[in-house]
mmCIF file of C-alpha atoms in Angstrom:
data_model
loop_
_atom_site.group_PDB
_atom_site.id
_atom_site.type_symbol
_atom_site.label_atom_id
_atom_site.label_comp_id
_atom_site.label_asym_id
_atom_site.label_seq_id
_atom_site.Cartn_x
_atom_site.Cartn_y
_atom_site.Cartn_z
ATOM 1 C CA UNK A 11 0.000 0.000 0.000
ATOM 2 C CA UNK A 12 1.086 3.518 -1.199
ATOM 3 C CA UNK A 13 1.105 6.028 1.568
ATOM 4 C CA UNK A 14 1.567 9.542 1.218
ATOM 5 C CA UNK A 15 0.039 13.177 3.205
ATOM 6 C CA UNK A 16 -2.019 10.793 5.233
ATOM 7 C CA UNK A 17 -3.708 9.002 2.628
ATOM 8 C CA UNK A 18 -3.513 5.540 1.387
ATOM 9 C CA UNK A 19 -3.111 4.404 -2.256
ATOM 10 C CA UNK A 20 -4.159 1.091 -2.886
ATOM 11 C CA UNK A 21 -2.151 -0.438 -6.099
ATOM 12 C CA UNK A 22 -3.576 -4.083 -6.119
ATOM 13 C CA UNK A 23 -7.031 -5.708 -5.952
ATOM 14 C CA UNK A 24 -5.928 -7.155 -2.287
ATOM 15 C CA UNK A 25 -5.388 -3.738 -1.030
ATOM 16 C CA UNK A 26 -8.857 -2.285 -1.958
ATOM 17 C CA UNK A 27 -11.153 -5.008 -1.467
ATOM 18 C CA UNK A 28 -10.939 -4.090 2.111
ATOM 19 C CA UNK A 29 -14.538 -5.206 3.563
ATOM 20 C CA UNK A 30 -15.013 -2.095 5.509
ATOM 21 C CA UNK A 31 -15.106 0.662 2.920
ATOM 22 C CA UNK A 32 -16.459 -1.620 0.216
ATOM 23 C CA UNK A 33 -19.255 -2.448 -2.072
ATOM 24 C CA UNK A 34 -20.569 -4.615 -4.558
ATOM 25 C CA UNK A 35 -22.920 -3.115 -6.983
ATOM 26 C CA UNK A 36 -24.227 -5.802 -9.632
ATOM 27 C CA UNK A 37 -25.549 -3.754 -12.388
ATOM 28 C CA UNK A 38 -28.367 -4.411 -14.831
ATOM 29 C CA UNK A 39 -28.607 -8.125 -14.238
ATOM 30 C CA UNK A 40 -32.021 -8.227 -15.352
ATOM 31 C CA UNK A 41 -34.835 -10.690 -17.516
ATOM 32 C CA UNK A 42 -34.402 -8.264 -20.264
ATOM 33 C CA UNK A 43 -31.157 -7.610 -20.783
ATOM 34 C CA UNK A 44 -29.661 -10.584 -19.760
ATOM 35 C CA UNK A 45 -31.217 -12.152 -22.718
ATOM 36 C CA UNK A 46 -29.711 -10.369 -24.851
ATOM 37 C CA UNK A 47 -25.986 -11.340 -23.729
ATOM 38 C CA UNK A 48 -24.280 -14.519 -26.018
ATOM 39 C CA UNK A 49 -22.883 -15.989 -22.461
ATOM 40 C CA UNK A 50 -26.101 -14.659 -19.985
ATOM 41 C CA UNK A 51 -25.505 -17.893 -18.144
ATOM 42 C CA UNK A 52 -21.451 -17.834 -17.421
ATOM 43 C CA UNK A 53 -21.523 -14.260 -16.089
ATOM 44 C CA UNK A 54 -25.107 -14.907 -14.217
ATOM 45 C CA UNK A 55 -22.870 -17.988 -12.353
ATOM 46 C CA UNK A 56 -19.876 -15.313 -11.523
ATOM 47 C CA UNK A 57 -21.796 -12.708 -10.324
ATOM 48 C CA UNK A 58 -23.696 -15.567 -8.095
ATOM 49 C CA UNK A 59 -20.298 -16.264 -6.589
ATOM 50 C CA UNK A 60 -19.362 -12.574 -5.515
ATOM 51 C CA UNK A 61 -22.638 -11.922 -4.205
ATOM 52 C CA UNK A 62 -21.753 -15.077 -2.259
ATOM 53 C CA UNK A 63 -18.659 -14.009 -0.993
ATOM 54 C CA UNK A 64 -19.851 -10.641 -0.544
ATOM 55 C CA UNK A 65 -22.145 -11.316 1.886
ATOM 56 C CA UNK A 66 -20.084 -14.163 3.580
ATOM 57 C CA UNK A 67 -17.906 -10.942 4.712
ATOM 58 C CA UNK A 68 -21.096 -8.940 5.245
ATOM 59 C CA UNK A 69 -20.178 -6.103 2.091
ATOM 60 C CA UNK A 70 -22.812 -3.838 1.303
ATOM 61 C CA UNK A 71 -24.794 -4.843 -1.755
ATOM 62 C CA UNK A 72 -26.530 -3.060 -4.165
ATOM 63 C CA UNK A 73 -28.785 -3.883 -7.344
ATOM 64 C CA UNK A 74 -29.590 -1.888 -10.310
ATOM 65 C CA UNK A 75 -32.234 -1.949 -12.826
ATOM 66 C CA UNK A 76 -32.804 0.071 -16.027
ATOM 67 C CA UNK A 77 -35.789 0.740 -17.634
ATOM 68 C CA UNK A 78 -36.990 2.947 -19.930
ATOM 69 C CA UNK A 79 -39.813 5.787 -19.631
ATOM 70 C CA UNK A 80 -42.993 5.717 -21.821
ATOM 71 C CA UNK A 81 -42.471 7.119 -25.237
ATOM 72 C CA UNK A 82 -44.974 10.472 -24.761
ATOM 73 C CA UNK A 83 -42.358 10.802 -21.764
ATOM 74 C CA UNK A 84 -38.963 9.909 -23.008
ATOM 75 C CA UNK A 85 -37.034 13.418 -23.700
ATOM 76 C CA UNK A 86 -34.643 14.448 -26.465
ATOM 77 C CA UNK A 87 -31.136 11.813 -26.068
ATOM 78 C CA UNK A 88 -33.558 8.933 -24.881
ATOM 79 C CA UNK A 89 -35.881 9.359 -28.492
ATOM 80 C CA UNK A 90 -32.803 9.533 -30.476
ATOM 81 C CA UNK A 91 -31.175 6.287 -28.397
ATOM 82 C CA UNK A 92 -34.128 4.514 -29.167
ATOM 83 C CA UNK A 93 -34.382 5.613 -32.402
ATOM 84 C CA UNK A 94 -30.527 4.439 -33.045
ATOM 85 C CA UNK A 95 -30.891 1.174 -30.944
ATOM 86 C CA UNK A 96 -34.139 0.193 -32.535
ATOM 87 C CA UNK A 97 -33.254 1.462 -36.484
ATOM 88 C CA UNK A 98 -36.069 3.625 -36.623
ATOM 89 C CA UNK A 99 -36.916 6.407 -38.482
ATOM 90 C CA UNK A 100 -39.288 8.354 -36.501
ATOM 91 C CA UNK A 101 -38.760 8.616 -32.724
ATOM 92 C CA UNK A 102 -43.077 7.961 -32.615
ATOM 93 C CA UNK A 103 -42.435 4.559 -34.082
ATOM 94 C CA UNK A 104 -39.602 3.362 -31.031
ATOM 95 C CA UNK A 105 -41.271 1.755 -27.743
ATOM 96 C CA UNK A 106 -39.802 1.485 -24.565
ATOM 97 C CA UNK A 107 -38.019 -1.823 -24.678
ATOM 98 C CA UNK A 108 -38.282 -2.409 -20.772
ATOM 99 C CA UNK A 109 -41.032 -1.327 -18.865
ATOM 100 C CA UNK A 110 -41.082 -0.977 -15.367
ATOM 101 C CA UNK A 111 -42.687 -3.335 -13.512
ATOM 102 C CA UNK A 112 -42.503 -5.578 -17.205
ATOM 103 C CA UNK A 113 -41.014 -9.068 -17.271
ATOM 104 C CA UNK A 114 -37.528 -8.155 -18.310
ATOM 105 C CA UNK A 115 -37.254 -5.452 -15.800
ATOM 106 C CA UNK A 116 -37.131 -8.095 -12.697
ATOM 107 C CA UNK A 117 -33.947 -9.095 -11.466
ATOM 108 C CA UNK A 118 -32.858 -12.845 -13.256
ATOM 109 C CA UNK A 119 -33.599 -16.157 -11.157
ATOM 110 C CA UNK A 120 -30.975 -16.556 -8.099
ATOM 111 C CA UNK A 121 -30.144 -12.604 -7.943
ATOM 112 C CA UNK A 122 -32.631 -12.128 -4.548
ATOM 113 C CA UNK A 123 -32.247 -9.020 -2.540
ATOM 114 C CA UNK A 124 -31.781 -9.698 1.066
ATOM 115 C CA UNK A 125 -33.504 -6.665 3.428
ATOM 116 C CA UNK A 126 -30.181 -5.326 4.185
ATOM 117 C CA UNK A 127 -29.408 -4.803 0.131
ATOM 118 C CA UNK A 128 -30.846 -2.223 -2.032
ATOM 119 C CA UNK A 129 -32.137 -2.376 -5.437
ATOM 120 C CA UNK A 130 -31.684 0.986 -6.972
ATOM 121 C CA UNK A 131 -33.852 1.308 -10.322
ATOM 122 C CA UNK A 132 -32.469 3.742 -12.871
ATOM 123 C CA UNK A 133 -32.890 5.140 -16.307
ATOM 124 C CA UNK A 134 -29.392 6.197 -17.273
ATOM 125 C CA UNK A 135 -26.232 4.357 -18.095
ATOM 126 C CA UNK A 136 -24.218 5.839 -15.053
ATOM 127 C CA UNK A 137 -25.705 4.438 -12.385
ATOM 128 C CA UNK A 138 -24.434 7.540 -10.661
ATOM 129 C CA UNK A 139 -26.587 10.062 -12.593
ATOM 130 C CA UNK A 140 -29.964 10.574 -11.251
ATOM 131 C CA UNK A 141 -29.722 8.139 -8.679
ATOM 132 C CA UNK A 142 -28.974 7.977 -4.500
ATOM 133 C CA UNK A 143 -26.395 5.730 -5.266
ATOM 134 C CA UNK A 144 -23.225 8.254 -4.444
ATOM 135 C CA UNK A 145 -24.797 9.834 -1.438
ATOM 136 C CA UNK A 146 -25.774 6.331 -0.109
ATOM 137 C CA UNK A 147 -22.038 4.817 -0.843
ATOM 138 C CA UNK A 148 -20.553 7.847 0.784
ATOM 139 C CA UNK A 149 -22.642 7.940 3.697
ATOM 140 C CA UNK A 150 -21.623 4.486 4.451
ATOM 141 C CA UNK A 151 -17.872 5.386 4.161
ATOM 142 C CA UNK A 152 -17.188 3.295 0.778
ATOM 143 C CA UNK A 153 -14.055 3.931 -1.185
ATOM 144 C CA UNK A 154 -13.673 1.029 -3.347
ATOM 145 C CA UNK A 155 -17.023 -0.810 -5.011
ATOM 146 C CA UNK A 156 -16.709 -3.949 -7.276
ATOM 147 C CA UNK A 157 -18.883 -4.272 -10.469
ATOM 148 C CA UNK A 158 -20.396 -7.048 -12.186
ATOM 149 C CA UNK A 159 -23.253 -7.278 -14.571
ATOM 150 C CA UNK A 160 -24.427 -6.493 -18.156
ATOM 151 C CA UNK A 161 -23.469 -4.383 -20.523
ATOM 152 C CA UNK A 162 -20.008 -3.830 -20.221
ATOM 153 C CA UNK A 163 -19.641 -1.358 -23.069
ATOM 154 C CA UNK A 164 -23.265 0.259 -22.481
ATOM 155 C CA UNK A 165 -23.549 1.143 -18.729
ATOM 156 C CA UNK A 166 -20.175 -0.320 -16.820
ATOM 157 C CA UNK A 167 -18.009 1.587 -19.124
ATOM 158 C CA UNK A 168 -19.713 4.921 -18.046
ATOM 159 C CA UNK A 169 -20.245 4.148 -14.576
ATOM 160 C CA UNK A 170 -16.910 3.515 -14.068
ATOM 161 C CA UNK A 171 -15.723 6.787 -15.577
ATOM 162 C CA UNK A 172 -18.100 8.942 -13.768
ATOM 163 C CA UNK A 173 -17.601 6.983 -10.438
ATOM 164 C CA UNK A 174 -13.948 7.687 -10.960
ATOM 165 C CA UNK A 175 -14.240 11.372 -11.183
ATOM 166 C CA UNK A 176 -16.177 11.319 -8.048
ATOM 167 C CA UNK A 177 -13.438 9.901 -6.085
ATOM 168 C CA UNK A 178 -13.920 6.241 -6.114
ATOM 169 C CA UNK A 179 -11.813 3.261 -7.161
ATOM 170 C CA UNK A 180 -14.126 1.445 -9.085
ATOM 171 C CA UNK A 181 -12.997 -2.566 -9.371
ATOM 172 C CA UNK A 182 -14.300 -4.198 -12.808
ATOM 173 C CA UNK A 183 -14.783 -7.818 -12.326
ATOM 174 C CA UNK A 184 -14.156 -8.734 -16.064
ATOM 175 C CA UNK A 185 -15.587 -12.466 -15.744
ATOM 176 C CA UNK A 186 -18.578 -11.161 -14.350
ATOM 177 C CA UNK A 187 -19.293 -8.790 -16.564
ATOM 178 C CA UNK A 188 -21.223 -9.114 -19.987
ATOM 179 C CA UNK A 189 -21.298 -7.345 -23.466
ATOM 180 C CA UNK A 190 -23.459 -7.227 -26.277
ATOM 181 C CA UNK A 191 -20.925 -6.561 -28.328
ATOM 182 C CA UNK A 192 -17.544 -8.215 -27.816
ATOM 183 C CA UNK A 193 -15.346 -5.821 -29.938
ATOM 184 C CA UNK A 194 -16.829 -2.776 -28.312
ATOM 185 C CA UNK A 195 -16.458 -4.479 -24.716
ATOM 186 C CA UNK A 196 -12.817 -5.068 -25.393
ATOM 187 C CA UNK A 197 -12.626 -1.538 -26.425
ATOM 188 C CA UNK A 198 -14.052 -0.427 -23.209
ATOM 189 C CA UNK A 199 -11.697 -2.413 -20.996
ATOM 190 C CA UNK A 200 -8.491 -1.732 -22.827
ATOM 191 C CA UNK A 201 -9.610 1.731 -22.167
ATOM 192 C CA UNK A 202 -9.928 1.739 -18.735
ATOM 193 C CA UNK A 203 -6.974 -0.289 -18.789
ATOM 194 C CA UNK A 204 -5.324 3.038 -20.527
ATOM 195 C CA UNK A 205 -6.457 5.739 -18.603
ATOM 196 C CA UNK A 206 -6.224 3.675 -14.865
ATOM 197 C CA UNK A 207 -9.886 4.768 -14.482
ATOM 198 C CA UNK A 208 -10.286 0.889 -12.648
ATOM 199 C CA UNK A 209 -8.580 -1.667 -11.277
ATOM 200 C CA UNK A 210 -9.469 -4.753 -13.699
ATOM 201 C CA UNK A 211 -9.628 -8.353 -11.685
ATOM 202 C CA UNK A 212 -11.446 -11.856 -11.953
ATOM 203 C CA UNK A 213 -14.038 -13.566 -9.969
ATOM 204 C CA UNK A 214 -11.649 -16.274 -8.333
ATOM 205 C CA UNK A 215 -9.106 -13.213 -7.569
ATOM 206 C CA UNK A 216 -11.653 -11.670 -5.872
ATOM 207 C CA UNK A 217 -13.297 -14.597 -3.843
ATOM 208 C CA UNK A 218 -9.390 -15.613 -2.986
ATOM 209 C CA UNK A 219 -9.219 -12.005 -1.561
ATOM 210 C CA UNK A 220 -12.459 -11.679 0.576
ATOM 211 C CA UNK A 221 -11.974 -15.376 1.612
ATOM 212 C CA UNK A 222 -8.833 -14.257 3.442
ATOM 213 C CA UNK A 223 -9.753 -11.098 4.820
ATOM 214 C CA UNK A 224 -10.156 -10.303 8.025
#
């Protein structure tokens, strides 16, 4: 561990997964867009085994959920998303492809909130934008968070990077996390890799870790 003006500077997975100023946030593992992931069921079985280990050393837990607003209520970026995503023409021909409350907006089967977790629901790709998420991470004294879930290119990508400007070290569990789009996922994590926005790690790293800790 780094130490310098009274601060420490964690340079390794081992020195930030420290259970007392940690999180796990498992982001958009939902119905809906789990489906559309090639390997849904090999990152649904890794993020099982952090939120295992996660609460076998009693880290806070959060869930998130997108979902997207009613067309006669989606504003400006969200029309021309939609419009983009779902290769329309007219914004007043693109639906909202996940409800709340639908189907694919539930969390998938195994991924149960306990009463001391939170399930945050959301409707932009940062799941710091908008949300209580920073204020309730903060409040709790959290420096590091690991993340896991889907889409690693759509929503971890930017999550990280806003998270990071905020102060946080964000730690990307790359087993755990899926992409619809392999080539742009790679993209996103030799990014982060780049700019040191994230420390980058592996389920069993991370299990290894938190089984050893104090």
């Amino acid at each position: 561990m780094d130490r310098f003006n009274g601060l420490e500077i964690p340079e390794s997975p081992a020195e930030a997964l420290d259970p007392a100023q940690l999180a796990l946030i498992v982001y958009d593992m939902q119905v809906g867009v789990l489906r559309q992931i090639e390997d849904g069921e090999r990152v649904l079985a890794n993020v099982q085994r952090l939120l295992d280990a996660a609460r076998s050393r009693g880290i806070r837990t959060i869930f998130l959920r997108h979902y997207f607003m009613p067309t006669a209520l989606a504003g400006v970026f969200q029309l021309r998303q939609a419009k983009l995503w779902q290769r329309k023409d007219a914004a007043a021909d693109t639906r909202p492809l996940i409800p709340h409350g639908s189907p694919g907006f539930q969390l998938a089967e195994g991924l149960d909130p306990r009463p001391d977790e939170a399930v945050i629901d959301k409707i932009t790709m940062s799941a710091f934008e908008g949300t209580p998420l920073d204020i309730v991470l903060r409040d709790c004294g959290v420096r590091s968070y690991l993340i896991a879930g889907v889409a690693m290119e759509v929503g971890i990508e930017p999550t990280v990077r806003h998270s990071a400007d905020l102060g946080y070290i964000p730690i990307v569990v790359r087993d755990a996390c899926g992409a619809g789009n392999k080539e742009a996922a790679e993209r996103s994590i030799a990014s982060m890799e780049f700019t040191g926005d994230a420390i980058l790690t592996d389920t069993d790293e991370v299990c290894a870790i938190l089984d050893n800790a104090p």
